[in-house]
mmCIF file of C-alpha atoms in Angstrom:
data_model
loop_
_atom_site.group_PDB
_atom_site.id
_atom_site.type_symbol
_atom_site.label_atom_id
_atom_site.label_comp_id
_atom_site.label_asym_id
_atom_site.label_seq_id
_atom_site.Cartn_x
_atom_site.Cartn_y
_atom_site.Cartn_z
ATOM 1 C CA MET A 1 -188.930 -19.744 5.846
ATOM 2 C CA ALA A 2 -189.755 -16.088 6.500
ATOM 3 C CA SER A 3 -188.466 -16.380 10.062
ATOM 4 C CA ALA A 4 -185.203 -18.021 9.030
ATOM 5 C CA SER A 5 -184.665 -15.525 6.238
ATOM 6 C CA ARG A 6 -185.256 -12.551 8.522
ATOM 7 C CA THR A 7 -182.942 -13.940 11.217
ATOM 8 C CA PHE A 8 -180.171 -14.467 8.665
ATOM 9 C CA THR A 9 -180.649 -10.980 7.223
ATOM 10 C CA ARG A 10 -180.457 -9.371 10.651
ATOM 11 C CA LEU A 11 -177.249 -11.224 11.480
ATOM 12 C CA ILE A 12 -175.417 -10.299 8.295
ATOM 13 C CA THR A 13 -176.524 -6.641 8.200
ATOM 14 C CA GLN A 14 -175.386 -5.466 11.620
ATOM 15 C CA ALA A 15 -172.182 -3.848 10.399
ATOM 16 C CA LYS A 16 -171.912 -0.129 11.147
ATOM 17 C CA PRO A 17 -171.648 2.074 8.024
ATOM 18 C CA VAL A 18 -168.167 3.491 7.690
ATOM 19 C CA SER A 19 -169.597 6.928 6.959
ATOM 20 C CA SER A 20 -171.300 7.198 10.341
ATOM 21 C CA THR A 21 -170.088 9.968 12.608
ATOM 22 C CA LEU A 22 -172.016 8.802 15.663
ATOM 23 C CA ARG A 23 -170.203 9.127 18.960
ATOM 24 C CA TYR A 24 -172.966 8.434 21.450
ATOM 25 C CA PRO A 25 -172.682 5.306 23.595
ATOM 26 C CA THR A 26 -175.409 2.703 23.329
ATOM 27 C CA THR A 27 -176.897 0.742 26.194
ATOM 28 C CA ARG A 28 -179.337 -1.461 24.312
ATOM 29 C CA ASN A 29 -181.332 -3.991 26.275
ATOM 30 C CA ALA A 30 -179.626 -7.336 26.569
ATOM 31 C CA LYS A 31 -182.567 -8.942 24.754
ATOM 32 C CA SER A 32 -181.656 -7.151 21.549
ATOM 33 C CA PRO A 33 -179.315 -9.149 19.287
ATOM 34 C CA LEU A 34 -178.145 -6.011 17.544
ATOM 35 C CA THR A 35 -178.105 -2.272 17.775
ATOM 36 C CA ARG A 36 -178.138 -1.376 14.133
ATOM 37 C CA LEU A 37 -178.989 -2.788 10.741
ATOM 38 C CA THR A 38 -177.294 -1.611 7.580
ATOM 39 C CA PHE A 39 -180.023 -0.480 5.239
ATOM 40 C CA GLN A 40 -179.696 -1.937 1.765
ATOM 41 C CA SER A 41 -181.711 0.012 -0.762
ATOM 42 C CA SER A 42 -181.790 -2.986 -3.096
ATOM 43 C CA SER A 43 -183.853 -4.916 -0.541
ATOM 44 C CA ARG A 44 -186.729 -2.468 -0.548
ATOM 45 C CA ARG A 45 -190.067 -4.138 -1.080
ATOM 46 C CA GLY A 46 -192.777 -2.078 -2.689
ATOM 47 C CA TYR A 47 -196.431 -2.225 -1.726
ATOM 48 C CA ALA A 48 -199.109 -0.541 -3.777
ATOM 49 C CA SER A 49 -202.175 0.461 -1.820
ATOM 50 C CA GLY A 50 -204.755 3.137 -2.179
ATOM 51 C CA ALA A 51 -206.947 4.708 0.444
ATOM 52 C CA GLY A 52 -210.277 3.131 1.037
ATOM 53 C CA GLY A 53 -212.815 2.320 3.658
ATOM 54 C CA TYR A 54 -215.064 -0.392 4.897
ATOM 55 C CA LYS A 55 -218.828 -0.159 4.774
ATOM 56 C CA SER A 56 -220.482 1.415 7.789
ATOM 57 C CA ARG A 57 -221.577 -1.027 10.444
ATOM 58 C CA THR A 58 -222.609 1.621 12.983
ATOM 59 C CA GLY A 59 -221.160 -0.218 15.925
ATOM 60 C CA LEU A 60 -222.547 -3.673 14.985
ATOM 61 C CA TYR A 61 -220.465 -6.446 13.449
ATOM 62 C CA VAL A 62 -221.212 -9.888 12.193
ATOM 63 C CA GLY A 63 -218.959 -12.563 13.720
ATOM 64 C CA ILE A 64 -218.709 -16.310 13.918
ATOM 65 C CA PHE A 65 -218.454 -17.827 17.392
ATOM 66 C CA GLY A 66 -217.731 -21.475 18.103
ATOM 67 C CA LEU A 67 -220.700 -22.735 20.108
ATOM 68 C CA ILE A 68 -219.089 -25.725 21.718
ATOM 69 C CA ALA A 69 -221.624 -25.852 24.514
ATOM 70 C CA ALA A 70 -224.502 -25.606 22.048
ATOM 71 C CA GLY A 71 -222.977 -28.246 19.795
ATOM 72 C CA GLY A 72 -222.733 -26.081 16.707
ATOM 73 C CA ALA A 73 -221.684 -22.804 15.135
ATOM 74 C CA GLY A 74 -223.779 -19.718 14.643
ATOM 75 C CA TYR A 75 -223.596 -16.206 13.309
ATOM 76 C CA TYR A 76 -223.979 -13.400 15.819
ATOM 77 C CA TYR A 77 -224.571 -9.708 15.847
ATOM 78 C CA VAL A 78 -222.316 -8.475 18.609
ATOM 79 C CA ASN A 79 -222.139 -5.140 20.327
ATOM 80 C CA ASN A 80 -219.027 -4.150 22.258
ATOM 81 C CA ASN A 81 -219.647 -1.943 25.267
ATOM 82 C CA GLY A 82 -216.632 -1.274 27.417
ATOM 83 C CA GLY A 83 -215.203 -4.771 26.960
ATOM 84 C CA ALA A 84 -218.445 -6.741 27.495
ATOM 85 C CA ILE A 85 -219.710 -8.334 24.295
ATOM 86 C CA THR A 86 -223.455 -8.822 23.971
ATOM 87 C CA LEU A 87 -224.431 -11.811 21.848
ATOM 88 C CA LYS A 88 -227.524 -10.434 20.191
ATOM 89 C CA GLU A 89 -228.805 -13.517 18.436
ATOM 90 C CA GLY A 90 -227.651 -16.848 17.033
ATOM 91 C CA SER A 91 -228.398 -18.250 13.598
ATOM 92 C CA ALA A 92 -231.400 -20.077 15.102
ATOM 93 C CA LYS A 93 -231.960 -17.562 17.908
ATOM 94 C CA GLU A 94 -230.737 -20.238 20.268
ATOM 95 C CA THR A 95 -228.204 -18.292 22.361
ATOM 96 C CA LYS A 96 -228.032 -14.870 23.919
ATOM 97 C CA GLY A 97 -225.912 -13.484 26.724
ATOM 98 C CA ILE A 98 -222.732 -11.700 27.671
ATOM 99 C CA PHE A 99 -219.229 -12.649 26.598
ATOM 100 C CA THR A 100 -216.587 -10.782 28.577
ATOM 101 C CA PRO A 101 -213.113 -11.188 27.067
ATOM 102 C CA THR A 102 -210.323 -11.953 29.509
ATOM 103 C CA LYS A 103 -206.616 -11.177 29.382
ATOM 104 C CA ASP A 104 -206.123 -14.616 27.838
ATOM 105 C CA ASP A 105 -208.516 -13.718 25.025
ATOM 106 C CA TYR A 106 -206.588 -10.546 24.255
ATOM 107 C CA GLN A 107 -203.317 -12.472 24.461
ATOM 108 C CA LYS A 108 -204.650 -14.776 21.737
ATOM 109 C CA VAL A 109 -205.318 -11.754 19.538
ATOM 110 C CA TYR A 110 -201.814 -10.459 20.263
ATOM 111 C CA ASN A 111 -200.328 -13.839 19.387
ATOM 112 C CA GLU A 112 -202.206 -13.910 16.095
ATOM 113 C CA VAL A 113 -200.878 -10.462 15.149
ATOM 114 C CA ALA A 114 -197.343 -11.450 16.189
ATOM 115 C CA LYS A 115 -197.596 -14.624 14.112
ATOM 116 C CA ALA A 116 -198.713 -12.652 11.058
ATOM 117 C CA LEU A 117 -195.865 -10.162 11.542
ATOM 118 C CA GLU A 118 -193.404 -13.037 11.561
ATOM 119 C CA GLU A 119 -194.868 -14.906 8.607
ATOM 120 C CA LYS A 120 -195.709 -12.023 6.268
ATOM 121 C CA ASP A 121 -192.528 -10.256 5.196
ATOM 122 C CA ASP A 122 -193.676 -8.945 1.810
ATOM 123 C CA TYR A 123 -193.570 -5.306 2.898
ATOM 124 C CA ASP A 124 -190.972 -2.558 3.296
ATOM 125 C CA ASP A 125 -187.698 -3.892 4.721
ATOM 126 C CA GLY A 126 -189.358 -7.240 5.428
ATOM 127 C CA SER A 127 -191.871 -6.184 8.090
ATOM 128 C CA TYR A 128 -195.391 -4.825 8.421
ATOM 129 C CA GLY A 129 -194.495 -3.708 11.963
ATOM 130 C CA PRO A 130 -193.776 -0.045 11.198
ATOM 131 C CA VAL A 131 -196.953 0.503 9.172
ATOM 132 C CA ILE A 132 -199.016 -1.172 11.927
ATOM 133 C CA VAL A 133 -197.540 1.288 14.438
ATOM 134 C CA ARG A 134 -198.375 4.111 12.040
ATOM 135 C CA LEU A 135 -201.994 2.905 11.788
ATOM 136 C CA ALA A 136 -202.370 2.852 15.584
ATOM 137 C CA TRP A 137 -200.661 6.254 15.821
ATOM 138 C CA HIS A 138 -202.798 7.921 13.168
ATOM 139 C CA CYS A 139 -206.121 6.550 14.382
ATOM 140 C CA SER A 140 -205.271 7.927 17.838
ATOM 141 C CA GLY A 141 -203.609 11.213 16.858
ATOM 142 C CA THR A 142 -206.794 12.886 15.651
ATOM 143 C CA TYR A 143 -207.891 13.696 19.207
ATOM 144 C CA ASP A 144 -208.944 17.241 20.079
ATOM 145 C CA LYS A 145 -209.013 17.893 23.820
ATOM 146 C CA GLU A 146 -211.195 21.007 23.404
ATOM 147 C CA THR A 147 -214.045 19.256 21.619
ATOM 148 C CA GLY A 148 -213.425 15.722 22.877
ATOM 149 C CA THR A 149 -213.597 14.411 19.308
ATOM 150 C CA GLY A 150 -211.263 12.057 17.502
ATOM 151 C CA GLY A 151 -208.835 9.621 19.034
ATOM 152 C CA SER A 152 -208.649 5.846 18.842
ATOM 153 C CA ASN A 153 -212.273 5.370 19.894
ATOM 154 C CA GLY A 154 -214.241 4.751 16.707
ATOM 155 C CA ALA A 155 -211.801 3.396 14.087
ATOM 156 C CA THR A 156 -213.331 5.915 11.694
ATOM 157 C CA MET A 157 -210.418 5.545 9.293
ATOM 158 C CA ARG A 158 -212.423 2.611 7.915
ATOM 159 C CA PHE A 159 -214.467 5.182 6.005
ATOM 160 C CA ALA A 160 -213.441 7.165 2.956
ATOM 161 C CA PRO A 161 -213.562 10.699 4.370
ATOM 162 C CA GLU A 162 -210.874 9.894 6.930
ATOM 163 C CA GLY A 163 -209.173 7.020 5.166
ATOM 164 C CA ASP A 164 -208.585 9.320 2.190
ATOM 165 C CA HIS A 165 -206.802 12.016 4.204
ATOM 166 C CA GLY A 166 -203.318 12.591 2.823
ATOM 167 C CA ALA A 167 -201.648 11.747 6.130
ATOM 168 C CA ASN A 168 -203.331 8.316 6.047
ATOM 169 C CA SER A 169 -202.176 7.419 2.557
ATOM 170 C CA GLY A 170 -200.878 3.852 2.426
ATOM 171 C CA LEU A 171 -202.527 2.738 5.658
ATOM 172 C CA LYS A 172 -204.931 0.504 3.767
ATOM 173 C CA ALA A 173 -202.029 -1.954 3.746
ATOM 174 C CA ALA A 174 -202.101 -2.072 7.543
ATOM 175 C CA ARG A 175 -205.886 -2.300 7.741
ATOM 176 C CA ASP A 176 -205.931 -5.135 5.211
ATOM 177 C CA PHE A 177 -203.136 -6.909 7.091
ATOM 178 C CA LEU A 178 -205.252 -6.946 10.260
ATOM 179 C CA GLU A 179 -208.542 -7.924 8.607
ATOM 180 C CA PRO A 180 -207.919 -11.713 8.895
ATOM 181 C CA VAL A 181 -207.282 -11.214 12.614
ATOM 182 C CA LYS A 182 -210.604 -9.383 12.929
ATOM 183 C CA GLN A 183 -212.359 -12.209 11.116
ATOM 184 C CA LYS A 184 -210.812 -14.788 13.433
ATOM 185 C CA PHE A 185 -211.730 -12.776 16.548
ATOM 186 C CA PRO A 186 -214.963 -10.992 15.532
ATOM 187 C CA TRP A 187 -215.723 -9.971 19.121
ATOM 188 C CA ILE A 188 -212.902 -7.415 19.227
ATOM 189 C CA THR A 189 -213.653 -3.963 17.857
ATOM 190 C CA TYR A 190 -211.505 -2.474 15.125
ATOM 191 C CA SER A 191 -210.653 0.320 17.562
ATOM 192 C CA ASP A 192 -209.259 -2.101 20.121
ATOM 193 C CA LEU A 193 -207.637 -4.302 17.467
ATOM 194 C CA TRP A 194 -205.712 -1.467 15.816
ATOM 195 C CA THR A 195 -204.267 -0.192 19.081
ATOM 196 C CA LEU A 196 -203.536 -3.679 20.418
ATOM 197 C CA ALA A 197 -201.767 -4.438 17.132
ATOM 198 C CA GLY A 198 -199.732 -1.247 17.543
ATOM 199 C CA VAL A 199 -198.653 -2.445 20.989
ATOM 200 C CA CYS A 200 -197.792 -5.847 19.529
ATOM 201 C CA ALA A 201 -195.712 -4.335 16.722
ATOM 202 C CA ILE A 202 -193.727 -2.157 19.138
ATOM 203 C CA GLN A 203 -192.990 -5.057 21.465
ATOM 204 C CA GLU A 204 -192.202 -7.509 18.658
ATOM 205 C CA MET A 205 -189.757 -4.994 17.137
ATOM 206 C CA GLN A 206 -187.783 -5.097 20.410
ATOM 207 C CA GLY A 207 -189.395 -2.016 21.880
ATOM 208 C CA PRO A 208 -190.526 -1.534 25.483
ATOM 209 C CA ASP A 209 -193.516 -3.173 27.104
ATOM 210 C CA VAL A 210 -196.607 -1.063 26.480
ATOM 211 C CA PRO A 211 -199.526 -1.606 28.905
ATOM 212 C CA TRP A 212 -202.914 -1.631 27.169
ATOM 213 C CA ARG A 213 -206.595 -1.918 28.051
ATOM 214 C CA PRO A 214 -209.720 -2.580 25.975
ATOM 215 C CA GLY A 215 -212.909 -0.573 25.918
ATOM 216 C CA ARG A 216 -212.999 1.234 22.570
ATOM 217 C CA VAL A 217 -216.139 1.063 20.467
ATOM 218 C CA ASP A 218 -216.443 1.382 16.707
ATOM 219 C CA ARG A 219 -218.415 4.317 15.346
ATOM 220 C CA ASP A 220 -219.994 5.194 12.041
ATOM 221 C CA VAL A 221 -218.981 7.492 9.210
ATOM 222 C CA SER A 222 -220.610 10.523 10.823
ATOM 223 C CA MET A 223 -217.831 10.551 13.431
ATOM 224 C CA CYS A 224 -214.955 10.900 10.948
ATOM 225 C CA THR A 225 -212.585 13.688 11.936
ATOM 226 C CA PRO A 226 -211.693 16.623 9.664
ATOM 227 C CA ASP A 227 -208.468 16.594 7.687
ATOM 228 C CA GLY A 228 -205.451 18.451 9.098
ATOM 229 C CA ARG A 229 -205.296 17.010 12.609
ATOM 230 C CA LEU A 230 -202.155 14.949 12.029
ATOM 231 C CA PRO A 231 -198.597 16.344 11.792
ATOM 232 C CA ASP A 232 -197.353 17.787 8.495
ATOM 233 C CA GLY A 233 -193.711 16.814 8.005
ATOM 234 C CA SER A 234 -192.957 19.953 5.990
ATOM 235 C CA LYS A 235 -193.574 22.285 8.947
ATOM 236 C CA GLU A 236 -191.491 23.555 11.878
ATOM 237 C CA GLN A 237 -191.619 23.549 15.691
ATOM 238 C CA SER A 238 -194.625 25.873 16.033
ATOM 239 C CA HIS A 239 -196.682 23.402 14.010
ATOM 240 C CA LEU A 240 -195.555 20.510 16.207
ATOM 241 C CA ARG A 241 -196.583 22.333 19.366
ATOM 242 C CA ALA A 242 -199.949 23.255 17.847
ATOM 243 C CA ILE A 243 -200.741 19.714 16.648
ATOM 244 C CA PHE A 244 -199.550 17.877 19.744
ATOM 245 C CA GLY A 245 -200.743 20.568 22.118
ATOM 246 C CA ARG A 246 -204.259 20.043 20.768
ATOM 247 C CA MET A 247 -203.963 16.450 21.946
ATOM 248 C CA GLY A 248 -202.562 17.451 25.336
ATOM 249 C CA PHE A 249 -198.853 16.672 24.903
ATOM 250 C CA ASP A 250 -195.971 18.797 26.205
ATOM 251 C CA ASP A 251 -192.474 19.269 24.710
ATOM 252 C CA ARG A 252 -190.987 16.199 26.402
ATOM 253 C CA GLU A 253 -193.825 13.997 25.166
ATOM 254 C CA ILE A 254 -193.598 15.424 21.650
ATOM 255 C CA VAL A 255 -189.933 14.452 21.429
ATOM 256 C CA ALA A 256 -190.581 11.007 22.929
ATOM 257 C CA LEU A 257 -193.350 10.277 20.411
ATOM 258 C CA SER A 258 -191.101 11.430 17.574
ATOM 259 C CA GLY A 259 -188.798 8.521 18.387
ATOM 260 C CA ALA A 260 -191.206 6.319 16.442
ATOM 261 C CA HIS A 261 -189.481 7.730 13.354
ATOM 262 C CA ALA A 262 -186.740 5.178 13.975
ATOM 263 C CA LEU A 263 -189.240 2.874 12.270
ATOM 264 C CA GLY A 264 -190.336 2.642 8.670
ATOM 265 C CA ARG A 265 -189.810 4.925 5.719
ATOM 266 C CA CYS A 266 -191.505 7.567 3.595
ATOM 267 C CA HIS A 267 -192.822 6.938 0.076
ATOM 268 C CA THR A 268 -193.063 9.378 -2.818
ATOM 269 C CA ASP A 269 -196.454 7.985 -3.811
ATOM 270 C CA ARG A 270 -197.878 8.671 -0.342
ATOM 271 C CA SER A 271 -196.391 11.594 1.565
ATOM 272 C CA GLY A 272 -194.169 12.710 -1.302
ATOM 273 C CA PHE A 273 -191.080 12.272 0.870
ATOM 274 C CA ASP A 274 -188.673 9.403 0.317
ATOM 275 C CA GLY A 275 -186.488 7.127 2.392
ATOM 276 C CA PRO A 276 -185.968 5.740 5.916
ATOM 277 C CA TRP A 277 -184.989 7.705 9.006
ATOM 278 C CA SER A 278 -182.615 5.075 10.360
ATOM 279 C CA PHE A 279 -180.409 2.169 9.338
ATOM 280 C CA SER A 280 -182.645 -0.213 11.329
ATOM 281 C CA PRO A 281 -186.204 0.646 10.232
ATOM 282 C CA THR A 282 -187.734 -2.473 11.778
ATOM 283 C CA ILE A 283 -186.137 -2.145 15.236
ATOM 284 C CA VAL A 284 -187.367 0.171 18.009
ATOM 285 C CA SER A 285 -184.305 2.027 19.296
ATOM 286 C CA ASN A 286 -182.981 5.473 20.171
ATOM 287 C CA ASP A 287 -181.113 5.643 16.852
ATOM 288 C CA TYR A 288 -183.408 8.399 15.597
ATOM 289 C CA TYR A 289 -182.041 10.797 18.214
ATOM 290 C CA ARG A 290 -178.459 9.634 17.827
ATOM 291 C CA LEU A 291 -178.631 10.152 14.084
ATOM 292 C CA LEU A 292 -180.208 13.595 14.429
ATOM 293 C CA LEU A 293 -177.252 14.731 16.528
ATOM 294 C CA GLY A 294 -174.432 12.586 15.194
ATOM 295 C CA GLU A 295 -174.842 12.888 11.433
ATOM 296 C CA LYS A 296 -174.407 15.919 9.226
ATOM 297 C CA TRP A 297 -177.637 16.782 7.419
ATOM 298 C CA ALA A 298 -178.074 18.782 4.225
ATOM 299 C CA PHE A 299 -180.953 19.531 1.901
ATOM 300 C CA ARG A 300 -181.477 16.772 -0.624
ATOM 301 C CA ARG A 301 -181.201 17.924 -4.214
ATOM 302 C CA TRP A 302 -184.084 16.248 -5.953
ATOM 303 C CA ASN A 303 -187.386 16.854 -7.674
ATOM 304 C CA GLY A 304 -189.448 16.486 -4.524
ATOM 305 C CA PRO A 305 -190.506 18.269 -1.339
ATOM 306 C CA LYS A 306 -187.978 19.779 1.038
ATOM 307 C CA GLN A 307 -186.220 17.085 3.040
ATOM 308 C CA TYR A 308 -182.760 16.396 4.404
ATOM 309 C CA GLU A 309 -180.266 13.606 3.719
ATOM 310 C CA ASP A 310 -177.257 12.441 5.693
ATOM 311 C CA ALA A 311 -173.964 13.670 4.253
ATOM 312 C CA GLY A 312 -172.253 10.303 4.664
ATOM 313 C CA SER A 313 -174.281 7.512 3.082
ATOM 314 C CA LYS A 314 -176.984 9.724 1.540
ATOM 315 C CA SER A 315 -179.386 6.863 2.200
ATOM 316 C CA LEU A 316 -181.191 8.343 5.221
ATOM 317 C CA MET A 317 -183.616 11.241 5.411
ATOM 318 C CA MET A 318 -185.056 13.673 7.921
ATOM 319 C CA LEU A 319 -188.105 15.902 7.543
ATOM 320 C CA PRO A 320 -188.285 19.584 8.469
ATOM 321 C CA THR A 321 -190.297 18.600 11.558
ATOM 322 C CA ASP A 322 -187.468 16.247 12.559
ATOM 323 C CA MET A 323 -184.815 18.929 12.197
ATOM 324 C CA ALA A 324 -187.005 21.282 14.240
ATOM 325 C CA LEU A 325 -186.293 19.047 17.245
ATOM 326 C CA VAL A 326 -182.605 19.995 17.176
ATOM 327 C CA LYS A 327 -183.116 23.623 16.171
ATOM 328 C CA ASP A 328 -185.430 24.369 19.093
ATOM 329 C CA ARG A 329 -183.608 24.572 22.451
ATOM 330 C CA GLU A 330 -186.372 23.015 24.543
ATOM 331 C CA PHE A 331 -186.883 20.153 22.122
ATOM 332 C CA ARG A 332 -183.145 19.603 21.746
ATOM 333 C CA ASN A 333 -182.671 19.079 25.487
ATOM 334 C CA HIS A 334 -184.840 15.970 25.275
ATOM 335 C CA VAL A 335 -183.253 14.804 22.012
ATOM 336 C CA GLU A 336 -179.846 14.873 23.714
ATOM 337 C CA ARG A 337 -181.168 13.047 26.752
ATOM 338 C CA PHE A 338 -182.749 10.255 24.710
ATOM 339 C CA ALA A 339 -179.681 9.966 22.453
ATOM 340 C CA GLN A 340 -177.505 9.230 25.457
ATOM 341 C CA ASP A 341 -179.906 7.007 27.411
ATOM 342 C CA ASP A 342 -181.994 4.499 25.499
ATOM 343 C CA GLN A 343 -183.580 3.190 28.690
ATOM 344 C CA ALA A 344 -184.917 6.662 29.505
ATOM 345 C CA PHE A 345 -186.318 6.780 25.976
ATOM 346 C CA PHE A 346 -187.930 3.352 26.352
ATOM 347 C CA ARG A 347 -189.617 4.338 29.630
ATOM 348 C CA GLU A 348 -190.960 7.631 28.351
ATOM 349 C CA PHE A 349 -191.864 6.276 24.921
ATOM 350 C CA SER A 350 -193.954 3.549 26.555
ATOM 351 C CA ASP A 351 -195.718 6.077 28.790
ATOM 352 C CA VAL A 352 -196.544 8.443 25.955
ATOM 353 C CA ILE A 353 -197.716 5.651 23.630
ATOM 354 C CA VAL A 354 -200.114 4.491 26.352
ATOM 355 C CA LYS A 355 -201.426 8.060 26.613
ATOM 356 C CA LEU A 356 -201.720 8.421 22.831
ATOM 357 C CA PHE A 357 -203.607 5.162 22.325
ATOM 358 C CA GLU A 358 -206.109 6.082 25.057
ATOM 359 C CA LEU A 359 -206.973 9.593 23.848
ATOM 360 C CA GLY A 360 -210.711 10.146 23.590
ATOM 361 C CA VAL A 361 -211.699 6.739 24.954
ATOM 362 C CA PRO A 362 -214.539 6.758 27.542
ATOM 363 C CA PHE A 363 -213.164 3.841 29.550
ATOM 364 C CA THR A 364 -215.272 2.237 32.232
ATOM 365 C CA SER A 365 -212.138 0.503 33.505
ATOM 366 C CA LYS A 366 -209.406 2.031 35.673
ATOM 367 C CA GLU A 367 -205.790 2.705 34.743
ATOM 368 C CA ASP A 368 -204.818 -0.131 37.096
ATOM 369 C CA ASP A 369 -206.733 -2.487 34.812
ATOM 370 C CA ARG A 370 -204.186 -2.115 32.026
ATOM 371 C CA ILE A 371 -202.560 -5.383 30.980
ATOM 372 C CA THR A 372 -199.100 -6.125 29.670
ATOM 373 C CA LEU A 373 -199.326 -8.712 26.939
ATOM 374 C CA LYS A 374 -196.535 -11.242 26.559
ATOM 375 C CA ARG A 375 -194.272 -10.887 23.555
ATOM 376 C CA SER A 376 -193.408 -13.899 21.410
ATOM 377 C CA PHE A 377 -189.736 -14.001 22.391
#
């Protein structure tokens, strides 16, 4: 039912708003059935979630493995080390050894996430996809190249110090969404699961293929990163360069990563800001750049933080950090390039997402070992 409903909604909402002033050509991939969805504010689905964390497991998890060969099922303490899973002990101490997940095993995890994304549409605009991408982004974007701390290795957002950071408000919804997947595949670390799920969400929302590799390990509460490492939407270009420069990104990569703002929306009870960036908040596209350049933006008059709204429909928003991309000459060059060439955006977005999701991970594998997981369509 959810699938049929979503398909019908996408088909009937592809009309272009009459207020749009966009003039940039689009060259969307032939796989995409549409280039734009008309956002209907009445269809917004609310989701109340507070910040919270899971209890510390200090790198050890309890999982259930099907022991077909042993003729039964047992509970195992498992330790993930660079992709090899050590079975510490069975319920009757009957089995020990090494379980090394294959590409097929990770594909099964991907498929489970994709299935959940299709079946569970009780979130903003009918999809958990954008908030899953945000979870993967935020757990990776804490990396500091000078100290080597932070990044996707650790999944320390499970714990209150980091889970309660203002920038992570609302991400409990994404963590809870993925918990059944973790329970079904207890051998995968939260760190690998969150980033793999981010890849899945991007691909299932008609984005580019994003190569991925496992090898992240979960860490305890002592490894939580300090607050303030993620972007603050109320700032300008100097803040963007400071935040992303700390992670090792240049201007081109900063603009490419910002394209993720085509997805999702802001909430007053989380960031304080309100509204979606694009008319198609559940589709990966270059619309973010096209809208930045093609629409007229003015300060929104409201009892909230400084943000912009489009002059036509007044249903879209941009943050000060978004507008900084068109005010700054170096940033704007890339905005214009991506606005005119969605394939260039897809290529560079994929590359920079791979880099982001691997920040701070002490891989024992090589870059050539990355895998491209098959999408569901």
